Amino acid sequence: MASVPWAAAAACTLETKSRQPSSSLATLKDKNHTVSYQRSGSKLIQLNGNSEPVRSLGFQEALSVLTEGPKVQTSSYVSLLQECVNRKSLSNAEIIHAHIVKTGSHQDFFVMTFLVNVYGKCGNMEEAQKVFDNLPRINVVSWTSLISGYVQNSQPELAIHVFLDMLEAGNYPTNVTLGTALTACSSLESIRLGKQIHAYVVKYQTEDDTSVGNSLCSLYSTCGSLNSAIKAFNRIREKNVMSWTTVIGACGENGEAVQGLRFFSKMLSEGIQPNEFTLTSISSVCGTMLSLRVGAQVHSLGIKLGYASNLRVRNSIMYLYLKCGLVDEAQKLFDGMSHVNLVTWNAMIAGHAQMMDLAKDDLSAHNGGTEALSIFSKLNSSGMKPDLYTFSSILTICSRLVALEQGEQIHALTLKTGFLSDVVVGTALVNMYKKCGRIERASRVFVEMSTRTLISWTSMITGFANHSLSHQALQLFEDMLLAGVRPNQVTFVGALAACSNAGMVYEALGYFEMMQKEYKIKPVMDHYMCLIDMFVRLGCIEEAFDFIKKMDFEPNEVIWSVFIAGCRRHGNMELGFYAAEQLLKLKPKDCESYAMLLDIFVSAGRWEDVAVVKNLTREEKLSETDDWSWIRIKDKVYSFKPNDGLHPQSAEIFKVLDELVEKAKCFGYKQQESFELTDEESASVYHSEKLAIAFGLLNTPIVSPILVVKSTTMCRDCHNFIKIITSLTAREIIVRDSKRLHKFVNGHCTCRDFGVSF
């Protein structure tokens, strides 16, 4: 490596390290005699005149001796201060600092520089800055200690300011200083600033330094530039285990899990032994790939290397097993832990949340979410306090389960623990309330947030749109633009959905143009979906078809399904049959698409097409739709399937339904038949959501809303029936089906009758 101007400063750094031995001599003097002590670990060993051990002092006893007044050799303060760092004991560090000042040792540059480092590691940067400002002189070690302190205490902006002050003062940074400054850039996710420091690194030819290379690799990974991260890794002359761990983590974080696995294999082939952080990173990579086979091998390797009881490794393996669906294996690991931390609980909760996304059906997903709520309850009973990651995960699960009562309890807990002010928790609460049909509560939480991110704005905009509060959604969109927040693809989906619900064609086309020209966002399927849905709702079938033809990609099953439903509703059967043929070509995998096709063909008497649809369902091994509904009452979940006569209250449920049907007929209700994929037709009176709602009417207070989750799309007959029920019973009913949330109040639904199948 080329000689650099700060070589002398680097030597000073080495000197600092050499003056921090694990065993050091401490000489204490009082009025009558001198007593020497030697540090060994966390104890002081008293020595006699011949330097032979007499007795051992614990840390607290040594502090007591110190505060009695004898003067300590300045170099020996380091031993006690280091023990304060090990114990994270700020109060004891302050006691020693006071003794240093009292005895006049504050003039010792080395001790005071070390004190800057101690205060930083104990979390008091205000005091660290004061000590730094009063140093008799400042060198690169002093600057680096202060910069490191700000980085460690999540104040990267101040760390960068100190780094710039150091350069302006004419001090040359060491490799350690540069690595710390790059870490600050990573925390700020500032690739621009990081590149400027990288240029400084290149100028003085230190890219091949291990600590600098590791920091560069981490910086570029954090900023989403994986290629630059790998280049930084490749330039490192002597790669250590942290180098390999950083590049493996970089691949995992940037969607290149397979490449991360290759780096791990190469690391092992070069004889580098992984540490706990490496094993954690590669476990995460396996989780991304859902590679249970490799993950199990990593687990075995961890045991072989002595990490069987390491909490960090066990947490990552447990999370991997949960993501891959091995609940029993994960539970076995959890139960076998003699000690668990909050990360363990969070991994269990987040793992079950992941299982909901990967579940083979809605019933399995619902069971996974219910188990996560149970784990959260056990966490609270354990006496351990949740953090913002816990709250974020569990509120997301409440959103999926439409578990309003549990969500409200968690809201109260966030208020009690002080996490309500966190933007991540606040956004999760907004999301939970809107998905549980409580849009007014979501709006209140949003308004009370002190800080809002793009995700917060987007969540509230889409919430208003999904509840058919189009004007509120668009007003909030405009407020967001005035606040200087740049919308993304999802934000525009919310704005276009609001226009679609209200039939605001001019505004929708304006936002569609703004998205492309002003914000350079290329339309995706969801944007076209909103516009096509808008035209279909207005009966403008030809205009909707024109938009389908203008798309830059082939329409998917959802586009054709919405278009077919519109054609059926507005009587344009010619285009409806064309769309049905296009949908058949895609061979959809969901039963509902085939049920809709059956409906349109049967209604037109096209029996040959009916036979084709039924043959396709047999080829795809599809039968009747897996119709399940759930209702949660007092922490207990009750599930129903169509014509379910096995429930203990089935007789009462059917009686209530029969009575409601008779009353509904007085309001013009006519029971419709729905077409199933079997050769039989079944009356829709006993579809699962009707049974769940009847059960809710029997078992919940009159003032309480009824919340039901349904695994498939609601049929038109059930939708019409539930609207009438809300008028008959004066109850609010919320049904989350596979497509959207339906909020029924006083005979009306937020979907305006466009969110149902036939």
mmCIF file of N, CA and C in Angstrom, residues 45-124:
data_model
loop_
_atom_site.group_PDB
_atom_site.id
_atom_site.type_symbol
_atom_site.label_atom_id
_atom_site.label_comp_id
_atom_site.label_asym_id
_atom_site.label_seq_id
_atom_site.Cartn_x
_atom_site.Cartn_y
_atom_site.Cartn_z
ATOM 1 N N ILE A 45 -6.626 -6.893 41.264
ATOM 2 C CA ILE A 45 -5.828 -7.733 42.168
ATOM 3 C C ILE A 45 -4.883 -6.843 42.949
ATOM 4 N N GLN A 46 -5.026 -6.837 44.308
ATOM 5 C CA GLN A 46 -4.122 -6.039 45.149
ATOM 6 C C GLN A 46 -2.764 -6.733 45.223
ATOM 7 N N LEU A 47 -1.684 -5.947 45.057
ATOM 8 C CA LEU A 47 -0.321 -6.473 45.075
ATOM 9 C C LEU A 47 0.431 -5.921 46.282
ATOM 10 N N ASN A 48 1.364 -6.729 46.808
ATOM 11 C CA ASN A 48 2.214 -6.243 47.903
ATOM 12 C C ASN A 48 3.449 -5.559 47.323
ATOM 13 N N GLY A 49 4.374 -5.232 48.194
ATOM 14 C CA GLY A 49 5.580 -4.516 47.747
ATOM 15 C C GLY A 49 6.406 -5.290 46.759
ATOM 16 N N ASN A 50 6.290 -6.618 46.790
ATOM 17 C CA ASN A 50 7.045 -7.453 45.852
ATOM 18 C C ASN A 50 6.231 -7.785 44.593
ATOM 19 N N SER A 51 5.144 -7.037 44.398
ATOM 20 C CA SER A 51 4.244 -7.238 43.253
ATOM 21 C C SER A 51 3.607 -8.623 43.258
ATOM 22 N N GLU A 52 3.404 -9.159 44.452
ATOM 23 C CA GLU A 52 2.728 -10.451 44.565
ATOM 24 C C GLU A 52 1.264 -10.224 44.949
ATOM 25 N N PRO A 53 0.333 -11.030 44.387
ATOM 26 C CA PRO A 53 -1.099 -10.862 44.673
ATOM 27 C C PRO A 53 -1.396 -11.022 46.157
ATOM 28 N N VAL A 54 -2.246 -10.126 46.663
ATOM 29 C CA VAL A 54 -2.677 -10.206 48.058
ATOM 30 C C VAL A 54 -4.153 -10.571 48.120
ATOM 31 N N ARG A 55 -4.988 -9.781 47.431
ATOM 32 C CA ARG A 55 -6.414 -10.104 47.401
ATOM 33 C C ARG A 55 -7.056 -9.507 46.142
ATOM 34 N N SER A 56 -8.252 -9.994 45.853
ATOM 35 C CA SER A 56 -8.963 -9.576 44.646
ATOM 36 C C SER A 56 -10.090 -8.621 45.004
ATOM 37 N N LEU A 57 -10.225 -7.533 44.221
ATOM 38 C CA LEU A 57 -11.307 -6.571 44.417
ATOM 39 C C LEU A 57 -12.280 -6.652 43.247
ATOM 40 N N GLY A 58 -13.585 -6.649 43.564
ATOM 41 C CA GLY A 58 -14.589 -6.552 42.512
ATOM 42 C C GLY A 58 -14.656 -5.132 41.983
ATOM 43 N N PHE A 59 -15.412 -4.943 40.914
ATOM 44 C CA PHE A 59 -15.496 -3.630 40.271
ATOM 45 C C PHE A 59 -16.055 -2.576 41.230
ATOM 46 N N GLN A 60 -17.152 -2.910 41.907
ATOM 47 C CA GLN A 60 -17.767 -1.939 42.810
ATOM 48 C C GLN A 60 -16.843 -1.601 43.985
ATOM 49 N N GLU A 61 -16.117 -2.595 44.500
ATOM 50 C CA GLU A 61 -15.186 -2.342 45.602
ATOM 51 C C GLU A 61 -14.047 -1.439 45.142
ATOM 52 N N ALA A 62 -13.597 -1.675 43.915
ATOM 53 C CA ALA A 62 -12.533 -0.833 43.364
ATOM 54 C C ALA A 62 -13.001 0.607 43.235
ATOM 55 N N LEU A 63 -14.268 0.787 42.823
ATOM 56 C CA LEU A 63 -14.825 2.134 42.736
ATOM 57 C C LEU A 63 -14.884 2.795 44.104
ATOM 58 N N SER A 64 -15.245 2.002 45.128
ATOM 59 C CA SER A 64 -15.309 2.534 46.491
ATOM 60 C C SER A 64 -13.939 3.003 46.953
ATOM 61 N N VAL A 65 -12.919 2.192 46.671
ATOM 62 C CA VAL A 65 -11.540 2.572 47.026
ATOM 63 C C VAL A 65 -11.172 3.869 46.314
ATOM 64 N N LEU A 66 -11.588 3.962 45.057
ATOM 65 C CA LEU A 66 -11.265 5.134 44.251
ATOM 66 C C LEU A 66 -11.886 6.400 44.834
ATOM 67 N N THR A 67 -13.152 6.307 45.223
ATOM 68 C CA THR A 67 -13.866 7.496 45.700
ATOM 69 C C THR A 67 -13.434 7.942 47.094
ATOM 70 N N GLU A 68 -12.651 7.076 47.807
ATOM 71 C CA GLU A 68 -12.158 7.468 49.136
ATOM 72 C C GLU A 68 -11.066 8.537 49.049
ATOM 73 N N GLY A 69 -10.539 8.723 47.850
ATOM 74 C CA GLY A 69 -9.639 9.848 47.686
ATOM 75 C C GLY A 69 -8.237 9.592 47.218
ATOM 76 N N PRO A 70 -7.701 8.360 47.170
ATOM 77 C CA PRO A 70 -6.319 8.203 46.721
ATOM 78 C C PRO A 70 -6.168 8.553 45.248
ATOM 79 N N LYS A 71 -5.003 9.015 44.918
ATOM 80 C CA LYS A 71 -4.737 9.371 43.531
ATOM 81 C C LYS A 71 -4.316 8.143 42.742
ATOM 82 N N VAL A 72 -4.825 8.031 41.524
ATOM 83 C CA VAL A 72 -4.544 6.884 40.667
ATOM 84 C C VAL A 72 -3.642 7.334 39.534
ATOM 85 N N GLN A 73 -2.712 6.472 39.168
ATOM 86 C CA GLN A 73 -1.900 6.770 37.985
ATOM 87 C C GLN A 73 -2.841 6.934 36.789
ATOM 88 N N THR A 74 -2.643 7.973 36.008
ATOM 89 C CA THR A 74 -3.587 8.327 34.947
ATOM 90 C C THR A 74 -3.843 7.190 33.959
ATOM 91 N N SER A 75 -2.795 6.451 33.609
ATOM 92 C CA SER A 75 -2.978 5.361 32.636
ATOM 93 C C SER A 75 -3.873 4.258 33.178
ATOM 94 N N SER A 76 -3.975 4.160 34.502
ATOM 95 C CA SER A 76 -4.735 3.072 35.102
ATOM 96 C C SER A 76 -6.235 3.340 35.136
ATOM 97 N N TYR A 77 -6.647 4.593 34.854
ATOM 98 C CA TYR A 77 -8.080 4.871 34.766
ATOM 99 C C TYR A 77 -8.729 4.067 33.633
ATOM 100 N N VAL A 78 -7.938 3.756 32.624
ATOM 101 C CA VAL A 78 -8.465 3.067 31.440
ATOM 102 C C VAL A 78 -9.117 1.742 31.808
ATOM 103 N N SER A 79 -8.503 1.004 32.737
ATOM 104 C CA SER A 79 -9.045 -0.300 33.121
ATOM 105 C C SER A 79 -10.458 -0.174 33.670
ATOM 106 N N LEU A 80 -10.640 0.782 34.588
ATOM 107 C CA LEU A 80 -11.960 0.967 35.181
ATOM 108 C C LEU A 80 -12.963 1.517 34.161
ATOM 109 N N LEU A 81 -12.513 2.433 33.323
ATOM 110 C CA LEU A 81 -13.410 2.991 32.303
ATOM 111 C C LEU A 81 -13.840 1.921 31.294
ATOM 112 N N GLN A 82 -12.904 1.027 30.947
ATOM 113 C CA GLN A 82 -13.250 -0.058 30.024
ATOM 114 C C GLN A 82 -14.318 -0.969 30.633
ATOM 115 N N GLU A 83 -14.223 -1.174 31.942
ATOM 116 C CA GLU A 83 -15.235 -1.993 32.619
ATOM 117 C C GLU A 83 -16.596 -1.292 32.600
ATOM 118 N N CYS A 84 -16.596 0.028 32.661
ATOM 119 C CA CYS A 84 -17.854 0.786 32.532
ATOM 120 C C CYS A 84 -18.482 0.552 31.160
ATOM 121 N N VAL A 85 -17.628 0.518 30.123
ATOM 122 C CA VAL A 85 -18.120 0.242 28.767
ATOM 123 C C VAL A 85 -18.713 -1.164 28.698
ATOM 124 N N ASN A 86 -17.985 -2.130 29.264
ATOM 125 C CA ASN A 86 -18.460 -3.519 29.233
ATOM 126 C C ASN A 86 -19.811 -3.663 29.924
ATOM 127 N N ARG A 87 -19.987 -2.885 31.008
ATOM 128 C CA ARG A 87 -21.230 -2.967 31.787
ATOM 129 C C ARG A 87 -22.285 -1.976 31.288
ATOM 130 N N LYS A 88 -21.939 -1.138 30.292
ATOM 131 C CA LYS A 88 -22.823 -0.066 29.823
ATOM 132 C C LYS A 88 -23.258 0.808 31.007
ATOM 133 N N SER A 89 -22.334 1.102 31.886
ATOM 134 C CA SER A 89 -22.633 1.814 33.127
ATOM 135 C C SER A 89 -22.228 3.273 33.010
ATOM 136 N N LEU A 90 -23.156 4.105 32.580
ATOM 137 C CA LEU A 90 -22.886 5.532 32.434
ATOM 138 C C LEU A 90 -22.642 6.185 33.792
ATOM 139 N N SER A 91 -23.406 5.800 34.799
ATOM 140 C CA SER A 91 -23.278 6.428 36.126
ATOM 141 C C SER A 91 -21.883 6.212 36.715
ATOM 142 N N ASN A 92 -21.353 4.997 36.562
ATOM 143 C CA ASN A 92 -20.008 4.729 37.085
ATOM 144 C C ASN A 92 -18.937 5.479 36.288
ATOM 145 N N ALA A 93 -19.170 5.609 34.977
ATOM 146 C CA ALA A 93 -18.226 6.384 34.160
ATOM 147 C C ALA A 93 -18.189 7.832 34.646
ATOM 148 N N GLU A 94 -19.355 8.361 35.003
ATOM 149 C CA GLU A 94 -19.414 9.740 35.499
ATOM 150 C C GLU A 94 -18.687 9.877 36.844
ATOM 151 N N ILE A 95 -18.772 8.835 37.704
ATOM 152 C CA ILE A 95 -18.063 8.848 38.990
ATOM 153 C C ILE A 95 -16.550 8.907 38.755
ATOM 154 N N ILE A 96 -16.084 8.080 37.825
ATOM 155 C CA ILE A 96 -14.644 8.050 37.525
ATOM 156 C C ILE A 96 -14.207 9.370 36.901
ATOM 157 N N HIS A 97 -15.066 9.916 36.019
ATOM 158 C CA HIS A 97 -14.767 11.214 35.397
ATOM 159 C C HIS A 97 -14.605 12.295 36.472
ATOM 160 N N ALA A 98 -15.515 12.283 37.452
ATOM 161 C CA ALA A 98 -15.433 13.268 38.542
ATOM 162 C C ALA A 98 -14.123 13.123 39.314
ATOM 163 N N HIS A 99 -13.697 11.862 39.530
ATOM 164 C CA HIS A 99 -12.443 11.615 40.248
ATOM 165 C C HIS A 99 -11.249 12.104 39.432
ATOM 166 N N ILE A 100 -11.339 11.928 38.113
ATOM 167 C CA ILE A 100 -10.266 12.394 37.223
ATOM 168 C C ILE A 100 -10.100 13.903 37.343
ATOM 169 N N VAL A 101 -11.217 14.605 37.333
ATOM 170 C CA VAL A 101 -11.177 16.069 37.445
ATOM 171 C C VAL A 101 -10.674 16.479 38.826
ATOM 172 N N LYS A 102 -11.171 15.796 39.852
ATOM 173 C CA LYS A 102 -10.816 16.116 41.241
ATOM 174 C C LYS A 102 -9.313 16.001 41.486
ATOM 175 N N THR A 103 -8.688 14.986 40.896
ATOM 176 C CA THR A 103 -7.258 14.736 41.133
ATOM 177 C C THR A 103 -6.364 15.435 40.123
ATOM 178 N N GLY A 104 -6.978 16.206 39.194
ATOM 179 C CA GLY A 104 -6.180 16.939 38.212
ATOM 180 C C GLY A 104 -5.720 16.117 37.032
ATOM 181 N N SER A 105 -6.222 14.901 36.911
ATOM 182 C CA SER A 105 -5.777 14.030 35.811
ATOM 183 C C SER A 105 -6.449 14.376 34.490
ATOM 184 N N HIS A 106 -7.358 15.373 34.498
ATOM 185 C CA HIS A 106 -8.051 15.737 33.255
ATOM 186 C C HIS A 106 -7.108 16.413 32.259
ATOM 187 N N GLN A 107 -5.901 16.706 32.700
ATOM 188 C CA GLN A 107 -4.925 17.262 31.764
ATOM 189 C C GLN A 107 -4.261 16.170 30.928
ATOM 190 N N ASP A 108 -4.488 14.907 31.305
ATOM 191 C CA ASP A 108 -3.880 13.794 30.566
ATOM 192 C C ASP A 108 -4.662 13.558 29.272
ATOM 193 N N PHE A 109 -4.000 13.794 28.162
ATOM 194 C CA PHE A 109 -4.652 13.718 26.853
ATOM 195 C C PHE A 109 -5.190 12.319 26.553
ATOM 196 N N PHE A 110 -4.380 11.305 26.866
ATOM 197 C CA PHE A 110 -4.778 9.939 26.544
ATOM 198 C C PHE A 110 -6.045 9.535 27.305
ATOM 199 N N VAL A 111 -6.088 9.811 28.612
ATOM 200 C CA VAL A 111 -7.241 9.434 29.433
ATOM 201 C C VAL A 111 -8.496 10.161 28.966
ATOM 202 N N MET A 112 -8.380 11.446 28.661
ATOM 203 C CA MET A 112 -9.558 12.218 28.268
ATOM 204 C C MET A 112 -10.052 11.808 26.877
ATOM 205 N N THR A 113 -9.143 11.456 25.997
ATOM 206 C CA THR A 113 -9.555 10.944 24.684
ATOM 207 C C THR A 113 -10.309 9.623 24.841
ATOM 208 N N PHE A 114 -9.781 8.777 25.739
ATOM 209 C CA PHE A 114 -10.457 7.511 25.990
ATOM 210 C C PHE A 114 -11.839 7.752 26.609
ATOM 211 N N LEU A 115 -11.976 8.813 27.385
ATOM 212 C CA LEU A 115 -13.253 9.141 28.018
ATOM 213 C C LEU A 115 -14.294 9.547 26.970
ATOM 214 N N VAL A 116 -13.861 10.211 25.897
ATOM 215 C CA VAL A 116 -14.774 10.526 24.784
ATOM 216 C C VAL A 116 -15.378 9.230 24.235
ATOM 217 N N ASN A 117 -14.519 8.243 24.031
ATOM 218 C CA ASN A 117 -14.948 6.941 23.528
ATOM 219 C C ASN A 117 -15.919 6.260 24.499
ATOM 220 N N VAL A 118 -15.612 6.356 25.808
ATOM 221 C CA VAL A 118 -16.454 5.721 26.835
ATOM 222 C C VAL A 118 -17.845 6.335 26.854
ATOM 223 N N TYR A 119 -17.920 7.656 26.844
ATOM 224 C CA TYR A 119 -19.228 8.313 26.860
ATOM 225 C C TYR A 119 -20.044 7.965 25.602
ATOM 226 N N GLY A 120 -19.369 7.889 24.475
ATOM 227 C CA GLY A 120 -20.056 7.505 23.247
ATOM 228 C C GLY A 120 -20.658 6.118 23.349
ATOM 229 N N LYS A 121 -19.878 5.165 23.860
ATOM 230 C CA LYS A 121 -20.361 3.781 23.960
ATOM 231 C C LYS A 121 -21.397 3.605 25.057
ATOM 232 N N CYS A 122 -21.428 4.534 26.021
ATOM 233 C CA CYS A 122 -22.438 4.472 27.092
ATOM 234 C C CYS A 122 -23.669 5.320 26.762
ATOM 235 N N GLY A 123 -23.681 5.944 25.573
ATOM 236 C CA GLY A 123 -24.880 6.613 25.095
ATOM 237 C C GLY A 123 -25.061 8.062 25.497
ATOM 238 N N ASN A 124 -24.013 8.728 25.999
ATOM 239 C CA ASN A 124 -24.143 10.138 26.389
ATOM 240 C C ASN A 124 -23.255 10.996 25.485
#
